[in-house]
Short mmCIF file of C-alpha atoms in Angstrom, two decimals:
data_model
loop_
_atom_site.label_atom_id
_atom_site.label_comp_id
_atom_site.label_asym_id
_atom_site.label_seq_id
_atom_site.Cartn_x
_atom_site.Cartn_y
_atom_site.Cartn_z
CA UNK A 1 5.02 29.89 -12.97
CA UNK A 2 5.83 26.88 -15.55
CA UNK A 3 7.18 24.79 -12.28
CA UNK A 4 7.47 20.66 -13.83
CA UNK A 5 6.59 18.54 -10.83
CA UNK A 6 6.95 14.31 -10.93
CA UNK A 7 4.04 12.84 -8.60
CA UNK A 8 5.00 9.42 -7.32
CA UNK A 9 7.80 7.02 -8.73
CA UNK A 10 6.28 3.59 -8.63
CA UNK A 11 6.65 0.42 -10.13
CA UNK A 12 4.31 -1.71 -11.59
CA UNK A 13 3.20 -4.94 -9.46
CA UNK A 14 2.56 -7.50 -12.28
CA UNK A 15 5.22 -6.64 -14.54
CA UNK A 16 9.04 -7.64 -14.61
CA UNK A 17 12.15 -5.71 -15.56
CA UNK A 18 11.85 -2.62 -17.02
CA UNK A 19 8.21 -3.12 -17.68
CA UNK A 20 7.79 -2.69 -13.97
CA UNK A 21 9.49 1.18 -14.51
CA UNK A 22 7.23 4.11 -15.98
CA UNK A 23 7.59 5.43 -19.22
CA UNK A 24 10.40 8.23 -18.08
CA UNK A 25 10.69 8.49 -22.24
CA UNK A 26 7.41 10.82 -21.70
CA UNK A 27 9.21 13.09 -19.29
CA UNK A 28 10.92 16.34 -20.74
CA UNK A 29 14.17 15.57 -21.50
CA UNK A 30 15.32 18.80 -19.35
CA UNK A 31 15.33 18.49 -15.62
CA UNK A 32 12.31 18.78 -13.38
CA UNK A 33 11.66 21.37 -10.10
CA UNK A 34 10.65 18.57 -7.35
CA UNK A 35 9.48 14.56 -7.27
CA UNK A 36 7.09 14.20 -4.52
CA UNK A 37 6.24 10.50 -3.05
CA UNK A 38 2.98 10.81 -1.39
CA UNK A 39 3.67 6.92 0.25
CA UNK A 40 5.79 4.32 0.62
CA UNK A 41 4.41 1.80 -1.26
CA UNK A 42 6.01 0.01 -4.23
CA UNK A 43 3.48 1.13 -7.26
CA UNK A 44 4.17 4.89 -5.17
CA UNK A 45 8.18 4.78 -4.57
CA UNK A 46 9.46 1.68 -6.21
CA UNK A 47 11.17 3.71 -9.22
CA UNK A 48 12.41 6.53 -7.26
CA UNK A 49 16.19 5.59 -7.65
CA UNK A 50 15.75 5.04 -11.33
CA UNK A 51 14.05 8.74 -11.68
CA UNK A 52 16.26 10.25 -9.73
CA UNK A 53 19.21 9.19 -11.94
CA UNK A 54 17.03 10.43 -14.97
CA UNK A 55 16.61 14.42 -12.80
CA UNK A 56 19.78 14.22 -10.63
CA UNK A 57 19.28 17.98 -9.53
CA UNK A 58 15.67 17.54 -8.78
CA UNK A 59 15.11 17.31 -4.96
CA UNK A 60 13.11 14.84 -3.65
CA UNK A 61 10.05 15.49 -1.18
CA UNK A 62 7.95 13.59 1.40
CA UNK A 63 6.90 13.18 4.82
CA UNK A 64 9.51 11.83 6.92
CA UNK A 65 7.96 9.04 7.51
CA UNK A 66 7.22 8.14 3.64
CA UNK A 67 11.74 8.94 3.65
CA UNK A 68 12.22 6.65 6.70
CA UNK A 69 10.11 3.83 5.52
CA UNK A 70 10.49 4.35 1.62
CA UNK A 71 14.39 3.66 2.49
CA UNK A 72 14.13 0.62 3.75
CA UNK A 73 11.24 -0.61 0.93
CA UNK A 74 13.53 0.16 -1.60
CA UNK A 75 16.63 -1.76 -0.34
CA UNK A 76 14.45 -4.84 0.55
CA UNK A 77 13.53 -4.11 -3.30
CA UNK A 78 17.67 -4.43 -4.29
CA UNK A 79 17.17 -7.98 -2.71
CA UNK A 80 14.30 -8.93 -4.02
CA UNK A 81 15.31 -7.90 -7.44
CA UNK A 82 19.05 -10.32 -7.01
CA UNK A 83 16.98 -12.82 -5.92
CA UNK A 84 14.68 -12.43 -8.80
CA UNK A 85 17.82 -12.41 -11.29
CA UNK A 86 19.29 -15.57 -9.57
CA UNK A 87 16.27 -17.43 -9.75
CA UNK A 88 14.44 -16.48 -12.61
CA UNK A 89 16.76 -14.79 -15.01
CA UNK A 90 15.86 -11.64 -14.95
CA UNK A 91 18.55 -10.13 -16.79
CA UNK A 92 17.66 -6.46 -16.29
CA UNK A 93 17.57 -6.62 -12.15
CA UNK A 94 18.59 -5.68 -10.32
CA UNK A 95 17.28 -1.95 -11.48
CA UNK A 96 18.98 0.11 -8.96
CA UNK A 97 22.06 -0.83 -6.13
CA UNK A 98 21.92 -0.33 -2.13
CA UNK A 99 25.07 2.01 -2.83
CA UNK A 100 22.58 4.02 -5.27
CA UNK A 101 19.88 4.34 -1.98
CA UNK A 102 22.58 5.08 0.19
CA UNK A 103 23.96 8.12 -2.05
CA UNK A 104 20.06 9.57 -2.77
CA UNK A 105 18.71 9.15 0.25
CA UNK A 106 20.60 12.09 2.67
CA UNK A 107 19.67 14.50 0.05
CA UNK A 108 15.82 13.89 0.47
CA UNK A 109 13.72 16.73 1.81
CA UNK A 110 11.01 15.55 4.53
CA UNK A 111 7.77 17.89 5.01
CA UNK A 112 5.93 18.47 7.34
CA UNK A 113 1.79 18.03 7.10
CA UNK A 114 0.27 21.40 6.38
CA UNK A 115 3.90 22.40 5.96
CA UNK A 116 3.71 25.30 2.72
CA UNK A 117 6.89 24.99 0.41
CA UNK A 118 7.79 26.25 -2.87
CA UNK A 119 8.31 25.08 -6.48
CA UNK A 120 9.02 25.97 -9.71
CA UNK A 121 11.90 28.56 -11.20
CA UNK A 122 10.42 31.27 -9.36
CA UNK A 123 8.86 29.44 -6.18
CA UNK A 124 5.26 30.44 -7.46
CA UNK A 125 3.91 26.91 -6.73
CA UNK A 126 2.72 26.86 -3.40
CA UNK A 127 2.80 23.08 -1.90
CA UNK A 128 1.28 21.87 0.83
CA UNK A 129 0.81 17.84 1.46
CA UNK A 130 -2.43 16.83 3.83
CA UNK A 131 -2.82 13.69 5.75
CA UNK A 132 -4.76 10.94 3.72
CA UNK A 133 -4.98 8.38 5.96
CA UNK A 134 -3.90 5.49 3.96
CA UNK A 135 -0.65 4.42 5.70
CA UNK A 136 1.34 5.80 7.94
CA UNK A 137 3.15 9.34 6.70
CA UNK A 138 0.44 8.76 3.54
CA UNK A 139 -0.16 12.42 1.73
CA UNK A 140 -2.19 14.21 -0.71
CA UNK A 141 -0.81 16.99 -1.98
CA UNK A 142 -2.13 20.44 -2.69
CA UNK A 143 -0.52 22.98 -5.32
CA UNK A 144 -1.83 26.54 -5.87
CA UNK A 145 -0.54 29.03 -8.07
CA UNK A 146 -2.00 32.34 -9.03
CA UNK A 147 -5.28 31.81 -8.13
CA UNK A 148 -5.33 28.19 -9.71
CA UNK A 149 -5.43 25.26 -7.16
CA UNK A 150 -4.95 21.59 -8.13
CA UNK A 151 -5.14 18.65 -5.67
CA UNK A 152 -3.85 15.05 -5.71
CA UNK A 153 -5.82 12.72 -3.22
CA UNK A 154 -2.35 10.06 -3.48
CA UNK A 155 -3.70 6.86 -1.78
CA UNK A 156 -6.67 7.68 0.46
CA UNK A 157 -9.10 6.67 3.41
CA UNK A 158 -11.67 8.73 4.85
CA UNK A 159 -11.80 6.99 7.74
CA UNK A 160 -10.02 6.34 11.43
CA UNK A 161 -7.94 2.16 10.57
CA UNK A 162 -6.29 0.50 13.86
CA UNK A 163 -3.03 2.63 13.73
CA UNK A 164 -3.76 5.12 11.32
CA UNK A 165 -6.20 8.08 11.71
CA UNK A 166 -8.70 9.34 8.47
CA UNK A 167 -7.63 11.41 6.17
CA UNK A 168 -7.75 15.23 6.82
CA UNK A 169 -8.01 17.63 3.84
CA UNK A 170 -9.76 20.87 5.65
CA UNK A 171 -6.87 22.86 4.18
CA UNK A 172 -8.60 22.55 1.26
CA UNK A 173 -11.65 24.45 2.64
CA UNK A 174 -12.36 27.60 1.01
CA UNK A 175 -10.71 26.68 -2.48
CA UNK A 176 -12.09 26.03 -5.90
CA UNK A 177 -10.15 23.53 -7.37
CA UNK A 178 -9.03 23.94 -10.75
CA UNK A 179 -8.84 20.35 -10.81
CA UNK A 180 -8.85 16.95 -8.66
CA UNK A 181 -6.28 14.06 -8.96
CA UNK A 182 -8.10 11.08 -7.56
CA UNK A 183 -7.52 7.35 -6.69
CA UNK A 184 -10.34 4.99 -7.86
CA UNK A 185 -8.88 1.90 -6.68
CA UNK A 186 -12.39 0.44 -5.21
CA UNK A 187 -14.64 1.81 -7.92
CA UNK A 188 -15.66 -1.23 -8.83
CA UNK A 189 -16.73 -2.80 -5.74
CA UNK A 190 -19.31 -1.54 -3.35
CA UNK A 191 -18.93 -2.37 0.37
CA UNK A 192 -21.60 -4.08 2.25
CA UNK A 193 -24.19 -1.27 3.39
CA UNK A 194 -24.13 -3.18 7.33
CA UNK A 195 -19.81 -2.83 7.09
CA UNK A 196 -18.39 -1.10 10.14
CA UNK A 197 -14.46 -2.00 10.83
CA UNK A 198 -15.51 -3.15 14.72
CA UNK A 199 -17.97 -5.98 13.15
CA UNK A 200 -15.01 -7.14 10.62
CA UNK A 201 -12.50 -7.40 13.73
CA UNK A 202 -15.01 -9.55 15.18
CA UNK A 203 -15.49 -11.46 12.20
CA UNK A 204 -11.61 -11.71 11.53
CA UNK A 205 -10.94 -12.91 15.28
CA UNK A 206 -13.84 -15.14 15.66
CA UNK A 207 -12.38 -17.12 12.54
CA UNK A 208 -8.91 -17.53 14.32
CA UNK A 209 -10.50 -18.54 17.46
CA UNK A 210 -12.13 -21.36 15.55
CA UNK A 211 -8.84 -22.26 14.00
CA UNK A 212 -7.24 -22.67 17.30
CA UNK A 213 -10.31 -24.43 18.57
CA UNK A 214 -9.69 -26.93 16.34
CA UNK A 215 -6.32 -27.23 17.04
CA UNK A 216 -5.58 -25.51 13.47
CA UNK A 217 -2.80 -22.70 12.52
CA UNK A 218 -4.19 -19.40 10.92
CA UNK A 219 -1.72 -17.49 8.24
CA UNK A 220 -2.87 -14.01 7.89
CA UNK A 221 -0.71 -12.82 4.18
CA UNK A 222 -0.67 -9.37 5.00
CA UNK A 223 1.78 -6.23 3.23
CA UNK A 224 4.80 -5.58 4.82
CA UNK A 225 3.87 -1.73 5.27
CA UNK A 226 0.60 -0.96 6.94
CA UNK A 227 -1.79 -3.91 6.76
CA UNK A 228 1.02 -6.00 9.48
CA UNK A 229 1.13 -3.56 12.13
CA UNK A 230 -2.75 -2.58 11.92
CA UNK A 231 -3.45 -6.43 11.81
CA UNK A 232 -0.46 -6.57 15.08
CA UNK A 233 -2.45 -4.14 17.20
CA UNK A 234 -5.69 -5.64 16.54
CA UNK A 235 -4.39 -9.25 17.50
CA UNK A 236 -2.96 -7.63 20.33
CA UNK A 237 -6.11 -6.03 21.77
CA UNK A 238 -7.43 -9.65 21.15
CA UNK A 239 -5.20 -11.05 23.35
CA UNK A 240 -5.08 -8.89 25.77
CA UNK A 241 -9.01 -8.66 26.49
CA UNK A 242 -8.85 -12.49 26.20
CA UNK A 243 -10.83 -12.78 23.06
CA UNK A 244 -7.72 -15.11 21.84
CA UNK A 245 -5.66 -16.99 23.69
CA UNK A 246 -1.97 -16.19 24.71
CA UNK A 247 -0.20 -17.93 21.67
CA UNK A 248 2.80 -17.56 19.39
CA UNK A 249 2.47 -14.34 16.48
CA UNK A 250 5.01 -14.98 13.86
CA UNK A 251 5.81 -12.33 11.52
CA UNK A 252 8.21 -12.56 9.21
CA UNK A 253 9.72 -10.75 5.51
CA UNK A 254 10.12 -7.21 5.46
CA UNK A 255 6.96 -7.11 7.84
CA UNK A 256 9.86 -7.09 10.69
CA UNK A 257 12.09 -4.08 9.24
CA UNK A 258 8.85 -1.97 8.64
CA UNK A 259 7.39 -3.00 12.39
CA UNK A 260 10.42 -1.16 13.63
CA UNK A 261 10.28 1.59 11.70
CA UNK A 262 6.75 2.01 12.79
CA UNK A 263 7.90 1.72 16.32
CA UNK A 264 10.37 4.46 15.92
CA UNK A 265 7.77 6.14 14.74
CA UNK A 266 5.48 5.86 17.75
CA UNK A 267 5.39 9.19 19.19
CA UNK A 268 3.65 10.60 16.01
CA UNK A 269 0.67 12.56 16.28
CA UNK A 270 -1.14 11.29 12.84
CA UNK A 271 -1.35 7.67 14.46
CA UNK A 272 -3.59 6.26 17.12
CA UNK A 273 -1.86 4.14 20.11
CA UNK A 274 1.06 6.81 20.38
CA UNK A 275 4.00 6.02 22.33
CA UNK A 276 3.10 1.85 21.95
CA UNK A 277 5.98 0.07 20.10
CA UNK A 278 4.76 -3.16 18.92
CA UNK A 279 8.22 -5.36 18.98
CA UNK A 280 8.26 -4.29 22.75
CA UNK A 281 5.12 -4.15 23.86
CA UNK A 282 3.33 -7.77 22.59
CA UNK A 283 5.22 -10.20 23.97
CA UNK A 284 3.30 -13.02 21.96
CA UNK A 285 5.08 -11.74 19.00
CA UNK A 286 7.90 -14.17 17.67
CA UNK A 287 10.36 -12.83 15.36
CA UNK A 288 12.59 -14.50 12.86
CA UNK A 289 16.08 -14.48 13.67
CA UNK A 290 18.20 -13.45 10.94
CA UNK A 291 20.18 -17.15 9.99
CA UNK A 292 16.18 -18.74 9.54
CA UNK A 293 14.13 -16.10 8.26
CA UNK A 294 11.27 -18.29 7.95
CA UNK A 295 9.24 -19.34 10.95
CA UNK A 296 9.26 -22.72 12.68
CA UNK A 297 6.00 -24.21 11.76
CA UNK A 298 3.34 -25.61 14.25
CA UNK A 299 -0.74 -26.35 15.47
CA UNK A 300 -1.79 -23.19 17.68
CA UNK A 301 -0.23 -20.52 16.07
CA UNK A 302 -0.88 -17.31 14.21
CA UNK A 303 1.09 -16.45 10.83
CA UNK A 304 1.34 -12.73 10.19
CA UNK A 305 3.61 -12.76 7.34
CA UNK A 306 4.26 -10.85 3.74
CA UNK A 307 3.61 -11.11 1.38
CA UNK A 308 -0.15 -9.96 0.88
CA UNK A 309 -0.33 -11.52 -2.43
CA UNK A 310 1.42 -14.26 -1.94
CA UNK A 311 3.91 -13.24 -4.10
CA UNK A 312 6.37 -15.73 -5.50
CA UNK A 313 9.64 -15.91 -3.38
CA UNK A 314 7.91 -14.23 -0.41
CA UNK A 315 7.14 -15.43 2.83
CA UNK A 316 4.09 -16.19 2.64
CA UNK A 317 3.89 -18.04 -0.60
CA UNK A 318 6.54 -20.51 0.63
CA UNK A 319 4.90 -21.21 3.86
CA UNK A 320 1.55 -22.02 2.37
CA UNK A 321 2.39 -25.41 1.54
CA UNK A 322 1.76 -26.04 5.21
CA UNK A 323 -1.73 -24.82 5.00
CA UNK A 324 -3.28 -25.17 2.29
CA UNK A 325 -3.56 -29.23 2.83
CA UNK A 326 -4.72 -29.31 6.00
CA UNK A 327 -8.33 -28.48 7.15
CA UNK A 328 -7.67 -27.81 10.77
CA UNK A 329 -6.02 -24.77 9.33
CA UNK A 330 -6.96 -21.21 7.51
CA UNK A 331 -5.57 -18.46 5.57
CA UNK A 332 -7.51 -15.33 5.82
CA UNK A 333 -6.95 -12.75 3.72
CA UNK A 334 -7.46 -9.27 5.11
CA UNK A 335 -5.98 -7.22 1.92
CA UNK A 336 -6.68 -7.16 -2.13
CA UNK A 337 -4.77 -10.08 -4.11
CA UNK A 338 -4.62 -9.54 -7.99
CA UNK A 339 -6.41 -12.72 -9.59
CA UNK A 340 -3.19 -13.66 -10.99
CA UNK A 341 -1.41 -14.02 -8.08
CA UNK A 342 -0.95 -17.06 -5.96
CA UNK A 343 -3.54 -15.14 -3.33
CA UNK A 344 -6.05 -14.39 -6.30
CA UNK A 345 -6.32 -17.68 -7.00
CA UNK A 346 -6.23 -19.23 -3.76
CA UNK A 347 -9.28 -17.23 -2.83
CA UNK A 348 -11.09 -18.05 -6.20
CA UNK A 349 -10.39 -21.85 -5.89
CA UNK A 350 -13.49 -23.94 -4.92
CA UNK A 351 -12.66 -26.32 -1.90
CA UNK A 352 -10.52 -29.28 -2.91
CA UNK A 353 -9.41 -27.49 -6.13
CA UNK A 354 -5.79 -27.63 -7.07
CA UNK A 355 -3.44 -24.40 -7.57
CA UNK A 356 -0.49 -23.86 -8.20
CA UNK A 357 2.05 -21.08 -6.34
CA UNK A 358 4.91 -21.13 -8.53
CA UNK A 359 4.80 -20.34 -11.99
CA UNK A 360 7.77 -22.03 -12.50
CA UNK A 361 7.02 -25.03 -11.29
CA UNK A 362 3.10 -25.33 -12.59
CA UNK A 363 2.95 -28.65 -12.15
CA UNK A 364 3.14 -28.93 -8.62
CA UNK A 365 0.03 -28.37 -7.52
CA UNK A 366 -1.55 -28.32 -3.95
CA UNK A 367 -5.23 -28.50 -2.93
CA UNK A 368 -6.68 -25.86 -1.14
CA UNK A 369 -8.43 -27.92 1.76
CA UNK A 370 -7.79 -25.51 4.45
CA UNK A 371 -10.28 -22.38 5.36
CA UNK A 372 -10.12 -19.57 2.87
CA UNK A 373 -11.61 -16.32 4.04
CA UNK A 374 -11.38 -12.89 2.87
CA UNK A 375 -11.66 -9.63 5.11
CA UNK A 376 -12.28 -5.96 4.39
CA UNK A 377 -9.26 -4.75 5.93
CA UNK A 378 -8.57 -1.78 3.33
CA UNK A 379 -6.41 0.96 3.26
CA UNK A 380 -8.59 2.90 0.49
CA UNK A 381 -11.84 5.12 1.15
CA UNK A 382 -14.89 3.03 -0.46
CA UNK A 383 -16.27 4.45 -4.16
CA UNK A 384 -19.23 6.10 -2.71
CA UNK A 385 -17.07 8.35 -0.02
CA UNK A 386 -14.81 8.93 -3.19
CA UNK A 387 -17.57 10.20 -4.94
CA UNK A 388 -19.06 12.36 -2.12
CA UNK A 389 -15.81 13.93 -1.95
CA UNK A 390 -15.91 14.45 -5.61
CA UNK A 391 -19.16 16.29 -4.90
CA UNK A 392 -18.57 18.21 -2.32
CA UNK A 393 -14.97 19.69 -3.33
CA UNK A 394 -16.87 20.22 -7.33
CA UNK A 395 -13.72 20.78 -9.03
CA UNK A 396 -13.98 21.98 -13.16
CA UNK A 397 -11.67 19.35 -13.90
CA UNK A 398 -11.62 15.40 -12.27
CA UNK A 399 -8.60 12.90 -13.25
CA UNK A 400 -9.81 9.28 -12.46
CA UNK A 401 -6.48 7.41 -11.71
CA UNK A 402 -4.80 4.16 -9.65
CA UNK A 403 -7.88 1.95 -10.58
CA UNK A 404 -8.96 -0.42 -12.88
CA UNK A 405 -11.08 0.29 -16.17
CA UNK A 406 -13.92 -1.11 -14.45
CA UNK A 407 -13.65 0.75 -11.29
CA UNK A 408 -12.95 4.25 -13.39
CA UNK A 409 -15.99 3.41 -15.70
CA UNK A 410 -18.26 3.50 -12.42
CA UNK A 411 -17.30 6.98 -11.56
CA UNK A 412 -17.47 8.54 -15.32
CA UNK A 413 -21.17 6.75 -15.07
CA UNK A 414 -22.05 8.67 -11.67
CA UNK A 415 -20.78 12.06 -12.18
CA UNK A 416 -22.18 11.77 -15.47
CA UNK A 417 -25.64 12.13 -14.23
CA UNK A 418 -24.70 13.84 -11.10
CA UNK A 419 -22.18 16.44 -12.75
CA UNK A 420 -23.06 16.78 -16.15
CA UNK A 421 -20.97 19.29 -16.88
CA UNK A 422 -17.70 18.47 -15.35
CA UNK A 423 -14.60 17.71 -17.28
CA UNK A 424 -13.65 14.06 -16.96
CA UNK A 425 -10.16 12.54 -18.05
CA UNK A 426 -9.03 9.51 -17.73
CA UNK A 427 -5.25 9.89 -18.39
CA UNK A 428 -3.18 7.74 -20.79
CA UNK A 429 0.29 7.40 -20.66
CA UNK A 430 2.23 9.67 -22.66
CA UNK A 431 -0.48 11.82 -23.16
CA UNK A 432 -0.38 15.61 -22.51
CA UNK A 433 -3.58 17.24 -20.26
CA UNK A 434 -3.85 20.93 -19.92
CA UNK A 435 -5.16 21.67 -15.81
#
């Protein structure tokens, strides 16, 4: 019954000031019924504060551990941002205070998975979110109304990561859907056919034993929420069989905030290795105190530190100066890094070629001498599982979204001949699609 529901609040990664914000000029200028934040990611929750001060009365919902996580995401983000206006000029950051977080934030609604709530005036929009598997509290959410039943996939991954388990959307067993909201983030990229997770751990920790062998350092960029504690646990099963020696893991950034979130988390049934809290249980782990956030450096150790891109003014970026000289050592990349980023175009520089990190300072520019690897570490489902899902659920109506042109373009050309008849959008901002 006419319920007006926000889906996600996220900023954009490659933009700066308000070009980072969506375009909240599309939204109706009365207030909305609910803003749901299927993760805690940045292009997912990164906005929220600024939304919410656009729908004050609209209540906020999410898993509790999207709420418990987001929180602290978004006040790392209020640092971030003052950082960003100190040292850049960025006039317009920061775009939200910790005071505004700390007001919000007791007035956000956690649900429960397979947890039915209403929306809308008259509560006619039945909600439900369903576990997707991408990071930890990660949803899709589920909305049916009068016979009508729309579903939004959020982030995704079909199958079982270290610490997360696959996504689960049997709810949605027995329903016609009216229409399907889906990510397409890896459309335009197929996955090796001989890919199995267990042969990439074995890939990823035979290239850090030969960086230690060689008396090297390996720096594993990694996000600060989900890709550090799945790449933690599977270092620390390394160890522990004896596949890697006993040395020092360094994280560092926001990777340590998140890491004990995720620990408080540990009893949760939607995660594998319940009850195992990494800051207390791998005693190889060496964590920054708070006067030097950044890690001594050294031969013999292992670097799991944000940021995955190797963002400017993160972690990461600043230690690589260390190790991108030096051939005894490697950076392996177990995440995606945009081509413009220092990451991108670390991993598409030819050995010996000269980048640069900083796009301030161009002309300092460092050769990448050390090992460069990449790894298929990834919290989204592959395009063809996508597409089999597409299949199977055969909605009227499929929304190809969070992907690239590219990546969309491959699924418009496979359901094409596969689904001739089924309605395709892709959406553009600002633009108005009847469900």
């Amino acid at each position: 019954g006419g319920a007006r529901v926000i889906l996600d609040a996220g900023t954009h990664p490659q933009h700066d000031g308000f070009d980072t914000l969506p375009r909240l000029e599309d939204l109706p200028d009365d207030d909305v019924d609910g803003i749901i934040v299927t993760h805690a990611h940045h292009d997912h929750i990164g906005a929220l504060p600024v939304v919410c001060r656009y729908f004050p009365q609209a209540p906020v919902y999410a898993t509790e551990e999207t709420l418990d996580i987001g929180e602290a995401m978004l006040h790392n983000s209020v640092n971030v941002m003052n950082a960003q206006r100190r040292e850049l000029g960025i006039a317009a950051y920061p775009l939200y205070t910790h005071r505004e977080i700390d007001e919000i934030a007791p007035g956000w609604l956690p649900r429960k998975f397979g947890q039915r709530f209403s929306l809308g005036p008259d509560g006619g929009l039945a909600t439900t979110f369903l576990p997707a598997g991408h990071v930890l509290g990660a949803a899709g959410v589920v909305f049916r109304d009068a016979g009508r039943t729309v579903f939004y996939t959020g982030d995704v991954h079909f199958e079982d990561q270290t610490l997360c388990t696959a996504a689960d959307f049997s709810n949605l067993e027995g329903d016609k859907l009216d229409a399907l909201i889906i990510e397409t983030t890896r459309g335009d990229s197929e996955r090796r056919p001989d890919y199995t997770r267990e042969s990439e751990v074995d890939r990823l920790i035979n290239a850090i034993a030969e960086t230690l062998d060689r008396g090297g350092s390996v720096m594993l960029p990694v996000f600060a929420l989900g890709k550090t504690q799945e790449l933690l646990l599977i270092l620390h099963e390394a160890i522990r069989s004896g596949r890697l020696p006993s040395i020092p893991v360094h994280i560092g950034g926001l990777s340590t905030k998140i890491t004990q979130l995720f620990d408080r988390l540990s009893d949760r049934v939607r995660r594998h290795h319940r009850g195992f809290r990494i800051l207390d249980h791998f005693p190889e782990l060496v964590v920054p105190s708070r006067k030097d956030p950044l890690p001594p450096y050294g031969p013999g150790r292992i670097y799991a530190i944000s940021s995955g891109m190797m963002s400017e003014n993160t972690v990461s970026n600043k230690f690589a100066h260390h190790f991108l000289p030096d051939p005894n050592n490697a950076i392996l990349f177990v995440g995606y890094a945009d081509p413009d980023t220092p990451g991108g175009r670390i991993l598409a520089a030819e050995p010996g070629e000269k980048v640069s990190l900083n796009d301030r300072d161009a002309g300092r520019r460092l050769p990448v001498d050390c090992r460069v690897e990449k790894f298929d570490f990834s919290g989204h489902a592959p395009r063809d599982q996508l597409l089999d899902f597409i299949l199977r659920t055969d909605p009227r109506h499929v929304l190809l979204v969070h992907g690239d042109a590219p990546a969309r373009q491959w699924f418009i050309d496979q359901l094409a001949e596969k689904r001739p008849r089924m309605k395709i959008t892709i959406p553009v901002p600002g633009e108005k699609i009847s469900l």
